GROMACS .gro file of C-alpha atoms in nm:
model
  130
    1MET     CA    1  -0.016   0.009  -0.030
    2LEU     CA    2   0.138   0.377  -0.102
    3PRO     CA    3   0.184   0.602   0.181
    4ASP     CA    4  -0.080   0.849   0.204
    5VAL     CA    5   0.112   1.161   0.074
    6PHE     CA    6  -0.188   1.373  -0.023
    7GLY     CA    7  -0.318   1.326   0.301
    8ALA     CA    8  -0.013   1.428   0.464
    9LEU     CA    9   0.012   1.751   0.284
   10ALA     CA   10  -0.374   1.859   0.331
   11ASN     CA   11  -0.284   1.992   0.662
   12PRO     CA   12  -0.153   2.324   0.686
   13ALA     CA   13   0.082   2.273   0.977
   14ARG     CA   14   0.251   1.987   0.820
   15ARG     CA   15   0.327   2.191   0.526
   16ARG     CA   16   0.470   2.454   0.688
   17MET     CA   17   0.702   2.170   0.874
   18LEU     CA   18   0.796   2.066   0.530
   19ASP     CA   19   0.873   2.426   0.419
   20ALA     CA   20   1.125   2.461   0.728
   21LEU     CA   21   1.301   2.153   0.651
   22ARG     CA   22   1.376   2.265   0.316
   23THR     CA   23   1.644   2.470   0.469
   24GLY     CA   24   1.814   2.145   0.627
   25PRO     CA   25   1.755   1.910   0.905
   26LEU     CA   26   1.593   2.048   1.216
   27THR     CA   27   1.513   1.910   1.568
   28ALA     CA   28   1.163   1.838   1.667
   29GLY     CA   29   1.203   2.080   1.920
   30GLU     CA   30   1.315   2.365   1.659
   31LEU     CA   31   1.009   2.268   1.451
   32THR     CA   32   0.776   2.310   1.738
   33GLY     CA   33   0.930   2.628   1.827
   34LEU     CA   34   0.904   2.749   1.472
   35LEU     CA   35   0.556   2.685   1.415
   36ALA     CA   36   0.422   2.721   1.783
   37LEU     CA   37   0.277   2.396   1.809
   38SER     CA   38   0.233   2.217   2.137
   39ARG     CA   39   0.471   1.927   2.157
   40SER     CA   40   0.241   1.692   2.140
   41ALA     CA   41   0.076   1.804   1.818
   42ALA     CA   42   0.403   1.869   1.660
   43SER     CA   43   0.486   1.476   1.734
   44GLU     CA   44   0.181   1.378   1.601
   45HIS     CA   45   0.235   1.561   1.281
   46LEU     CA   46   0.577   1.455   1.226
   47ALA     CA   47   0.474   1.079   1.262
   48VAL     CA   48   0.201   1.181   0.986
   49LEU     CA   49   0.481   1.300   0.759
   50ARG     CA   50   0.696   1.006   0.858
   51GLU     CA   51   0.462   0.740   0.802
   52ALA     CA   52   0.390   0.917   0.443
   53GLY     CA   53   0.782   0.895   0.367
   54LEU     CA   54   0.812   1.289   0.374
   55VAL     CA   55   1.056   1.302   0.639
   56ARG     CA   56   1.328   1.073   0.813
   57GLU     CA   57   1.399   1.072   1.169
   58GLU     CA   58   1.752   1.060   1.283
   59ARG     CA   59   1.814   1.007   1.674
   60ARG     CA   60   2.107   1.211   1.782
   61GLY     CA   61   2.144   1.156   2.165
   62ARG     CA   62   1.838   1.290   2.362
   63ASN     CA   63   1.736   1.479   2.008
   64ARG     CA   64   1.526   1.357   1.712
   65VAL     CA   65   1.649   1.536   1.409
   66TYR     CA   66   1.423   1.550   1.085
   67HIS     CA   67   1.525   1.558   0.714
   68LEU     CA   68   1.310   1.627   0.446
   69LYS     CA   69   1.295   1.291   0.213
   70PRO     CA   70   1.253   1.447  -0.141
   71ALA     CA   71   1.120   1.111  -0.303
   72GLY     CA   72   0.813   1.107  -0.146
   73LEU     CA   73   0.741   1.441  -0.276
   74ALA     CA   74   0.876   1.343  -0.615
   75GLN     CA   75   0.585   1.055  -0.588
   76ALA     CA   76   0.337   1.305  -0.556
   77GLY     CA   77   0.511   1.509  -0.822
   78ASP     CA   78   0.478   1.193  -1.064
   79TRP     CA   79   0.135   1.164  -0.995
   80LEU     CA   80   0.023   1.519  -1.083
   81LYS     CA   81   0.230   1.540  -1.408
   82PRO     CA   82  -0.049   1.419  -1.636
   83TYR     CA   83  -0.299   1.667  -1.461
   84GLU     CA   84  -0.014   1.947  -1.535
   85GLN     CA   85   0.022   1.847  -1.908
   86TYR     CA   86  -0.380   1.840  -1.923
   87TRP     CA   87  -0.401   2.172  -1.812
   88ASN     CA   88  -0.082   2.334  -1.988
   89ARG     CA   89  -0.248   2.193  -2.330
   90ARG     CA   90  -0.616   2.345  -2.206
   91LEU     CA   91  -0.421   2.650  -2.150
   92ASP     CA   92  -0.267   2.655  -2.505
   93VAL     CA   93  -0.604   2.611  -2.629
   94LEU     CA   94  -0.770   2.929  -2.458
   95GLY     CA   95  -0.465   3.112  -2.529
   96ASP     CA   96  -0.493   3.045  -2.927
   97LEU     CA   97  -0.889   3.102  -2.890
   98LEU     CA   98  -0.825   3.470  -2.731
   99ASP     CA   99  -0.550   3.546  -3.000
  100ALA     CA  100  -0.758   3.441  -3.275
  101THR     CA  101  -1.061   3.620  -3.140
  102ALA     CA  102  -0.850   3.942  -3.088
  103SER     CA  103  -0.700   3.924  -3.430
  104ALA     CA  104  -1.029   3.878  -3.565
  105GLY     CA  105  -1.162   4.215  -3.432
  106GLY     CA  106  -1.363   4.025  -3.153
  107ASP     CA  107  -1.619   3.939  -3.378
  108HIS     CA  108  -1.621   3.588  -3.153
  109SER     CA  109  -1.896   3.540  -2.864
  110PRO     CA  110  -1.711   3.457  -2.552
  111HIS     CA  111  -1.966   3.175  -2.531
  112GLN     CA  112  -1.933   3.057  -2.863
  113ASP     CA  113  -1.966   2.669  -2.880
  114THR     CA  114  -1.621   2.494  -2.949
  115SER     CA  115  -1.727   2.129  -2.856
  116ALA     CA  116  -1.696   2.053  -3.260
  117GLN     CA  117  -1.345   2.142  -3.216
  118ASP     CA  118  -1.081   1.851  -3.143
  119PRO     CA  119  -1.166   1.732  -2.791
  120LEU     CA  120  -0.865   1.707  -2.522
  121PRO     CA  121  -0.820   1.366  -2.401
  122HIS     CA  122  -0.878   1.343  -1.987
  123PRO     CA  123  -0.570   1.403  -1.807
  124THR     CA  124  -0.481   0.998  -1.751
  125GLU     CA  125  -0.505   0.892  -2.103
  126ARG     CA  126  -0.187   0.859  -2.275
  127THR     CA  127  -0.160   1.093  -2.602
  128ASP     CA  128   0.132   1.072  -2.895
  129ASP     CA  129   0.270   1.393  -2.711
  130ASP     CA  130   0.301   1.205  -2.426
   0.00000   0.00000   0.00000
C-alpha cells in the first residue's frame, strides 16, 4: 500500500514543517518552536509525515532530527504530472482562442460553442505527445 502523501500534505501545519525542512534538518524542538505548536501536536504531525515517507527521523543523543525526503514529494509530483500537462494544453487552446478572437476584431462570442473542435483527452489518457 502506498503512503498517504496527499493526506499528509492536506494539513497546513505539516506543509509548514516541510517548508521549514527545505533549509536543512531541524530537531523536533526547533520545528515545534518555529510553528508555535505544542510538543504533542508537533509529534503527531511529524509521525504523519514520517509514515507518508516525506521526512526521516535521526536520533542524535536525546534529540530527534528530521530531514526532508524529496523522494516522497517526487511520488506526488509524478502522480500530478499528467494533470499539469492536461491543464497546460487546455491553457494553450484558450490562449490560441483569445489570440484568434483579438486578431478577428472581437467578432467571436465568449460563449461560442467549441465542442466541434478537437476534444482534449482526459488527464490520465495517453496521447502521442506523452
